[in-house]
Short mmCIF file of C-alpha atoms in Angstrom, two decimals:
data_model
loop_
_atom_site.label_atom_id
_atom_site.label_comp_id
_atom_site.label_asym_id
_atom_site.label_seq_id
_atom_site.Cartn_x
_atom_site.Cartn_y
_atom_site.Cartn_z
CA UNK A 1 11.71 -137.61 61.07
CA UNK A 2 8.03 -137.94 62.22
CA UNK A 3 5.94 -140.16 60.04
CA UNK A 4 2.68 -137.79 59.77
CA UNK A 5 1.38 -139.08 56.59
CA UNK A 6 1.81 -143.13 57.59
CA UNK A 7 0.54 -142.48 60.72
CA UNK A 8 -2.56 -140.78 59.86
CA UNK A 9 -2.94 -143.24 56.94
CA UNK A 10 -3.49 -146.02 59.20
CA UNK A 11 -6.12 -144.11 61.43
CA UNK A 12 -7.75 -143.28 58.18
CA UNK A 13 -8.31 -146.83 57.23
CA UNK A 14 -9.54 -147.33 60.29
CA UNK A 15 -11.95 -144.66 59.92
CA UNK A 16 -12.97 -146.41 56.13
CA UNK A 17 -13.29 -149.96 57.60
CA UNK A 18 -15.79 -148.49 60.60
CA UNK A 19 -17.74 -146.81 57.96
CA UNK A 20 -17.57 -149.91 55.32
CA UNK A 21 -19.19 -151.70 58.48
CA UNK A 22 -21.99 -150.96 56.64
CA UNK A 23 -23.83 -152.48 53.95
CA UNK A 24 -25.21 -149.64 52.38
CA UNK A 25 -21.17 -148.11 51.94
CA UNK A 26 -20.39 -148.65 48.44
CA UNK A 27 -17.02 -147.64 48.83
CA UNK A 28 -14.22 -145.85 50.72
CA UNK A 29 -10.99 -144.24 50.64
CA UNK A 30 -8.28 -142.10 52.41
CA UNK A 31 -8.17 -138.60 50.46
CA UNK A 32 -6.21 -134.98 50.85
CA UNK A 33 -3.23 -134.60 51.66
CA UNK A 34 -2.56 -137.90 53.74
CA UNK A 35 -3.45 -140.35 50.96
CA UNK A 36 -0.75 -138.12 48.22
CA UNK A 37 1.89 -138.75 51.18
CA UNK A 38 2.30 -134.75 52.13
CA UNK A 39 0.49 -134.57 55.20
CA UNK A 40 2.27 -132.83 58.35
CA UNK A 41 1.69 -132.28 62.00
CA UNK A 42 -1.42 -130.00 61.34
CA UNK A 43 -3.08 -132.65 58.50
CA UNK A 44 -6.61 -133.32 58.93
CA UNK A 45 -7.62 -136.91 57.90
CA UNK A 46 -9.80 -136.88 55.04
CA UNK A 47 -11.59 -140.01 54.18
CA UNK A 48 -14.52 -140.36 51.23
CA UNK A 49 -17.43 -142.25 51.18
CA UNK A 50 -19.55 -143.52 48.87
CA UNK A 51 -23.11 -144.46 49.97
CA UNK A 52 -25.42 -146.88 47.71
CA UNK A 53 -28.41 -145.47 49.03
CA UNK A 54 -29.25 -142.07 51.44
CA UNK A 55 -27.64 -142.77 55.00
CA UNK A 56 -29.92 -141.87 57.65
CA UNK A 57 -28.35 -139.71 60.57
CA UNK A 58 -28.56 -142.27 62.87
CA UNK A 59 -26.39 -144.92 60.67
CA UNK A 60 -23.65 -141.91 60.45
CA UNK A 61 -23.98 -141.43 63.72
CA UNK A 62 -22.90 -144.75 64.23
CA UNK A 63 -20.33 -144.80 61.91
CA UNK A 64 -19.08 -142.19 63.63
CA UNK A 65 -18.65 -143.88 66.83
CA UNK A 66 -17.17 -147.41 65.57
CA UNK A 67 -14.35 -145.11 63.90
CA UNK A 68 -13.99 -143.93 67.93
CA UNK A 69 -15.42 -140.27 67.32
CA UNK A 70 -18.43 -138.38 68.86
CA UNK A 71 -20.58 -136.27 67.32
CA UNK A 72 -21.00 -132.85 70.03
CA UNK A 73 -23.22 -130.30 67.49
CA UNK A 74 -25.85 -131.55 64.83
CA UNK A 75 -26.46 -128.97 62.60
CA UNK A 76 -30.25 -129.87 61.71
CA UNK A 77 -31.25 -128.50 65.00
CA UNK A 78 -32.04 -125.25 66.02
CA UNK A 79 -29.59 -125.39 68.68
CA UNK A 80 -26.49 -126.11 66.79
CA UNK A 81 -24.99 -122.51 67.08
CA UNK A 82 -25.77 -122.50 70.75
CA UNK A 83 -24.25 -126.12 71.28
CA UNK A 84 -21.31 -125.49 69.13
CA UNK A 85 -20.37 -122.48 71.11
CA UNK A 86 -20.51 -123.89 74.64
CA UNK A 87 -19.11 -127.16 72.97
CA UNK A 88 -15.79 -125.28 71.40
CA UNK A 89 -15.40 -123.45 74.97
CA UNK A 90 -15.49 -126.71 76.95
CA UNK A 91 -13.52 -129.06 74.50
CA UNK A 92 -10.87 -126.66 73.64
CA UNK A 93 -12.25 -127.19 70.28
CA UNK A 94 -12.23 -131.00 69.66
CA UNK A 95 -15.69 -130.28 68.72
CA UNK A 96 -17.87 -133.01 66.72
CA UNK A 97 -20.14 -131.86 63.82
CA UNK A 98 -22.49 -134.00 61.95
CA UNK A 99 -23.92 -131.62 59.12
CA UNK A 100 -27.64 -132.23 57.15
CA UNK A 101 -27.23 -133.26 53.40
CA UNK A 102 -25.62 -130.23 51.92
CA UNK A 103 -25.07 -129.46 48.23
CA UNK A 104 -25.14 -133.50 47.12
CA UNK A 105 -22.45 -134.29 50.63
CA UNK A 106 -23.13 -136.20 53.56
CA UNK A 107 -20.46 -134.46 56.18
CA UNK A 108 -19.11 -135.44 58.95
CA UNK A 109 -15.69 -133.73 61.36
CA UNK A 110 -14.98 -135.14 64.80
CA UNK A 111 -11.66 -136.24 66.75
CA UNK A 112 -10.37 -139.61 66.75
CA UNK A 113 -7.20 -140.65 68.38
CA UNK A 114 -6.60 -137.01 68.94
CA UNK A 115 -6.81 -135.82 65.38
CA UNK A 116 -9.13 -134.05 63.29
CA UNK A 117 -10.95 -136.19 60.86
CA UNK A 118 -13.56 -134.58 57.83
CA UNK A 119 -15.70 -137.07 56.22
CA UNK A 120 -17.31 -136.33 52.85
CA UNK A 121 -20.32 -138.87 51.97
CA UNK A 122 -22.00 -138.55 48.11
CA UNK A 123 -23.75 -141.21 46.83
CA UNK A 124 -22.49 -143.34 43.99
CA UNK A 125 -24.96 -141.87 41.57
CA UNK A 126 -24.06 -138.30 42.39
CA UNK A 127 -19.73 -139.12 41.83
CA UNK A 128 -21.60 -140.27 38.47
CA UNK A 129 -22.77 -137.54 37.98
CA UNK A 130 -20.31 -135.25 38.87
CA UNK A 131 -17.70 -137.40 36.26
CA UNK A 132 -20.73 -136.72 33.52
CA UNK A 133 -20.69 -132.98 34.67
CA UNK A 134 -17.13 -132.65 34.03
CA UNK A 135 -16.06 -134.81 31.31
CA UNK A 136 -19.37 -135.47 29.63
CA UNK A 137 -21.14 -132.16 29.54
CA UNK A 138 -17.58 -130.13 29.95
CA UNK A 139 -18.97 -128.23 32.82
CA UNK A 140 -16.50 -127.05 35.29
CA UNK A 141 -17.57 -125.95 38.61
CA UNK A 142 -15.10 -126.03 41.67
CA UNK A 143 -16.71 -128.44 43.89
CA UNK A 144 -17.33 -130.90 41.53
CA UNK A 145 -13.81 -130.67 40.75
CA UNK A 146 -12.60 -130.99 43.98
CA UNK A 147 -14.61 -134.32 44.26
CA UNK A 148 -13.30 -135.61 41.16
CA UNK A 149 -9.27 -134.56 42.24
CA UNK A 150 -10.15 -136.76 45.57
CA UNK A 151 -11.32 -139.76 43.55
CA UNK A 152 -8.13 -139.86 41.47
CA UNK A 153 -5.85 -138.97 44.20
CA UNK A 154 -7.30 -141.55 46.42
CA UNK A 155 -5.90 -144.21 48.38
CA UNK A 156 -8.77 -147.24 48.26
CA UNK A 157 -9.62 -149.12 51.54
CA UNK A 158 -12.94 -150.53 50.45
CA UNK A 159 -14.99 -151.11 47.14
CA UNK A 160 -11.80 -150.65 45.21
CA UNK A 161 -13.18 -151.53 41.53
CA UNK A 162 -15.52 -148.94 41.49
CA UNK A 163 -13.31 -146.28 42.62
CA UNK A 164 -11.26 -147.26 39.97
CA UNK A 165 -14.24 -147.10 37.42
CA UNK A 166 -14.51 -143.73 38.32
CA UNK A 167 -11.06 -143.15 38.44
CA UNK A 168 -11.00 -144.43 34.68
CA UNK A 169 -14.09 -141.99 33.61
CA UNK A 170 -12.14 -139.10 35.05
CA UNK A 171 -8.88 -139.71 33.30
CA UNK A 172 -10.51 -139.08 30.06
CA UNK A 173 -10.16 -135.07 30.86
CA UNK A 174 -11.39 -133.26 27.67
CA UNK A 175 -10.19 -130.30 26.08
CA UNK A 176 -12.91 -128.76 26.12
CA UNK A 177 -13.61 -128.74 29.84
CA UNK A 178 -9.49 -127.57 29.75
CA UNK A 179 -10.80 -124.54 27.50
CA UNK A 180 -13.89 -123.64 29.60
CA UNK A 181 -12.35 -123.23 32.66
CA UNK A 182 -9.14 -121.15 31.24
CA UNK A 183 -11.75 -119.06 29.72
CA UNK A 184 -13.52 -118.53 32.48
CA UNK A 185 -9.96 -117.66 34.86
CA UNK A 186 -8.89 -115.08 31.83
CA UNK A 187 -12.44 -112.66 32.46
CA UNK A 188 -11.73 -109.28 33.33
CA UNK A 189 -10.17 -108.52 36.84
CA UNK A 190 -10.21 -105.20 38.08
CA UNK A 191 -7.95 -105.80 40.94
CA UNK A 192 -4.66 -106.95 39.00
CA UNK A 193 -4.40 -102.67 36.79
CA UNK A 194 -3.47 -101.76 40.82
CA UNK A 195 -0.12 -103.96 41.15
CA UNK A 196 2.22 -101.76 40.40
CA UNK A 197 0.27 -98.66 42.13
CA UNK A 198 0.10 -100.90 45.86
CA UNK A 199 3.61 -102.74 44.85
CA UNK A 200 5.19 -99.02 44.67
CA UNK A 201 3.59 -98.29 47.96
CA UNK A 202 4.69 -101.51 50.07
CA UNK A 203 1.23 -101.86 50.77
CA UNK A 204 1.48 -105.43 51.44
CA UNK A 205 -1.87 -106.45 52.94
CA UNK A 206 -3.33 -104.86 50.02
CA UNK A 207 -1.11 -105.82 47.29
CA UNK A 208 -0.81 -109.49 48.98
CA UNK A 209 -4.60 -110.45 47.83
CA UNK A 210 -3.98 -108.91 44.08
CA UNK A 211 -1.18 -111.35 44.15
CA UNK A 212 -2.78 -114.06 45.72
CA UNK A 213 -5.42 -113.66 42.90
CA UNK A 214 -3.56 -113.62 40.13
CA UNK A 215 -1.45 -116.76 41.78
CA UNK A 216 -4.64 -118.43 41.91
CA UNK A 217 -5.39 -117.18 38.48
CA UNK A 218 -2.01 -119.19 36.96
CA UNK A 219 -2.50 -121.85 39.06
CA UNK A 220 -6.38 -122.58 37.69
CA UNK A 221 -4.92 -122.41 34.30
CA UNK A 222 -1.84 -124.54 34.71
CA UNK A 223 -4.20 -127.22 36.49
CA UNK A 224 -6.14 -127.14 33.25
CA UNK A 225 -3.60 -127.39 30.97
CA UNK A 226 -2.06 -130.25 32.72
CA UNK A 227 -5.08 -132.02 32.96
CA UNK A 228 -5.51 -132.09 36.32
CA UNK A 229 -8.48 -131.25 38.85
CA UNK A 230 -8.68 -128.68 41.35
CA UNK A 231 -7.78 -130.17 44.91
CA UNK A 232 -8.80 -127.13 47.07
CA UNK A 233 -9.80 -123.43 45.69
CA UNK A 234 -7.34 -121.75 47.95
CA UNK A 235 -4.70 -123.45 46.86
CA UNK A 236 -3.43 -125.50 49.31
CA UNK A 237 0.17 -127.35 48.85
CA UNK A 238 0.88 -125.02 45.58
CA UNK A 239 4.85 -125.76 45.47
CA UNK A 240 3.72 -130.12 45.30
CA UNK A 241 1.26 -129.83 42.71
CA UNK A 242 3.23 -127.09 40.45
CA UNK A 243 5.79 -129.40 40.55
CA UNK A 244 4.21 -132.51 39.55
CA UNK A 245 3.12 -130.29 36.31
CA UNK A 246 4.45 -130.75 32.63
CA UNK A 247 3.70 -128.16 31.27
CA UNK A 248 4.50 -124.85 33.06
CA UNK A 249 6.72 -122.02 32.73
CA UNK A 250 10.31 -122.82 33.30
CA UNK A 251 11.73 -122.33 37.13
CA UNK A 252 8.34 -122.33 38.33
CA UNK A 253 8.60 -123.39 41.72
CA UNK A 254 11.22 -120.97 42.39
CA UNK A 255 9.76 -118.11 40.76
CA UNK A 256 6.42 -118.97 42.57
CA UNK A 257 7.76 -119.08 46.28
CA UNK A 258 9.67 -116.02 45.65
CA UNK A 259 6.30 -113.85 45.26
CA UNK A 260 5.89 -114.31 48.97
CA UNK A 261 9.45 -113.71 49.98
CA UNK A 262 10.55 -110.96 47.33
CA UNK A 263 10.36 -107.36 47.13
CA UNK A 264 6.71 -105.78 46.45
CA UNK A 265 8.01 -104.64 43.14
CA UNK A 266 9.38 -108.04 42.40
CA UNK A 267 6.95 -109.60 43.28
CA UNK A 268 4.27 -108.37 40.90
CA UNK A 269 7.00 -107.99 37.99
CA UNK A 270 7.56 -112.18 38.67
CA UNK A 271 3.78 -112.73 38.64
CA UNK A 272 3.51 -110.62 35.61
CA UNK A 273 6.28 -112.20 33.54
CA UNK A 274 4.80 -115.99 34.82
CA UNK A 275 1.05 -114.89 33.67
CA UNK A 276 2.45 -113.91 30.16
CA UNK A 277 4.19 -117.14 29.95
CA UNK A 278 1.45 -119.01 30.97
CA UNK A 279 -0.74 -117.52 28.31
CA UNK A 280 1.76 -118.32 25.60
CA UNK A 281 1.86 -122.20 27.05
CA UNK A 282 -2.23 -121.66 26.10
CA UNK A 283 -1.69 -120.24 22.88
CA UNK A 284 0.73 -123.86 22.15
CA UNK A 285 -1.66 -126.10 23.38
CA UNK A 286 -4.66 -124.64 20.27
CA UNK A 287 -7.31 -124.55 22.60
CA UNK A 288 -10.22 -123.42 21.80
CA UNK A 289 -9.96 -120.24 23.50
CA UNK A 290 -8.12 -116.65 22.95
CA UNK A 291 -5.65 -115.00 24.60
CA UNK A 292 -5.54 -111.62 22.70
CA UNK A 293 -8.03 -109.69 25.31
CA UNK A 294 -6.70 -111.25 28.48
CA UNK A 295 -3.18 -110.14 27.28
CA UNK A 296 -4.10 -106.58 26.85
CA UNK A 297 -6.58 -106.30 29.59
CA UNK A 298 -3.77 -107.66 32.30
CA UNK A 299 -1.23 -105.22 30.58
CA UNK A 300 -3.10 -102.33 31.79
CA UNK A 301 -2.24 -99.90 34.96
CA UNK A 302 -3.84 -97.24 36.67
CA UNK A 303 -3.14 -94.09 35.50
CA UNK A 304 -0.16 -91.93 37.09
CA UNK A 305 -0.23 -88.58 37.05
CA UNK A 306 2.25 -85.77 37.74
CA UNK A 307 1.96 -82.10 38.27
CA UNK A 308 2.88 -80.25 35.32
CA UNK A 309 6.02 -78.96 35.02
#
């Protein structure tokens, strides 16, 4: 069996020591899917970085080049969209991309040894931040959570004991920041009182999104009540992080893959049935949220009507 996760491991501390080259890197590490050991042959490798002070383009740039890249399209100019087109049609889309500061991240994608690699660069004092945002202030927001799944997930290369200080901050996951973010997940969806209506039809393209929401819906909350942060809103790698879960509804992984391989009917019956268990796993854990409204509200169906008789 191919070794895609070792592999791209090693090219991915690479890619940290290049960057660590610098003196104004604070710290680095191999994220994603790589550094939990599930990458494949279409993994990306995802490295963090952790700047002490504001990089300048040109130090990235040169980062970018001692880890063996090239950066093709700079997104600051006013040519980007013209040089990113011509550059995707002549390098079959090994296309290098060096974007302006952006939300609090430094970014970076470019090819190295043949594979794709995404750099995300915050400074130290905005992963501060972001742990105050979540476990201080109770705050969720999904991109801050996505930062704070890479730091714990991480595999260190460089500045290892403050990774682990933020590792340490993020641990202490309150219930309250649990709460907030079920809450939010259990607001009234419009989309989910047409299952059965698109289910009874076999209209799959439409009845696979209403799924795919509500899947997303039960995985936010299981996340939560598990304590764990949000890797990726879409979600990626579902059936490895519901099964690294304690709390859950019983047979979950099978009961999850079979949305996507069962019936239409089935399908939205399974999703039903895991959604009301999930709630009730809520209703155990005496958060500070209810479950009454979201329980009636997902109960209800379009109307069906027949002629009279």
């Amino acid at each position: 069996m191919e070794d895609h996760a070792g592999w791209r491991l090693r090219l991915g501390e690479d890619v940290c020591r290049a960057y660590a080259a610098d003196p104004a890197v604070a710290a680095t590490a191999v994220v994603g899917s790589v550094a939990r050991g599930w990458a494949d042959a279409h993994s990306d490798v995802d490295v963090l970085v952790a700047w002490s002070v504001p990089p300048s383009d040109v130090k990235r740039r040169k980062a970018v080049e001692r880890a063996g890249g090239r950066i093709d399209v700079d997104w600051s100019r006013s040519t980007a969209a013209e040089e990113w087109t011509e550059s995707m049609a002549h390098n079959q889309g090994r296309v290098g991309q060096l974007w302006p500061l952006t939300d609090g991240e430094y970014s970076e994608h470019y090819f190295a040894e043949g594979i794709h690699v995404g750099v995300s660069g915050f400074l130290a004092g905005t992963i501060d931040s972001v742990a105050q945002e979540l476990v201080g202030d109770c705050r969720p927001r999904d991109d801050a959570e996505i930062l704070a799944a890479a730091v714990v997930n991480a595999m260190d290369v460089t500045g290892g004991a403050l990774l682990s200080a933020w590792r340490s901050r993020l641990a202490a996951y309150p219930d309250e920041l649990a709460a907030a973010i079920i809450a939010r997940e259990l607001a009234v969806d419009e989309g989910w009182w047409a299952v059965d209506q698109l289910a009874s039809r076999n209209d799959r393209p439409a009845l696979d999104a209403v799924l795919g929401a509500m899947q997303r819906r039960i995985f936010r909350i299981l996340l939560a009540l598990n304590r764990r942060y949000l890797a990726d809103p879409r979600p990626k790698w579902s059936a490895q992080e519901l099964a690294l879960l304690r709390i859950g509804p019983g047979d979950l992984t099978r009961r999850w893959t079979s949305v996507q391989t069962g019936p239409a009917e089935a399908s939205a019956t399974t999703l039903q049935s895991l959604f009301e268990e999930t709630l009730t796993l809520v209703e155990r854990q005496r958060l500070a949220v209810g479950v009454g409204d979201a329980r009636r509200w997902f109960r209800h169906r379009r109307a069906v009507s027949h002629p009279p008789v």
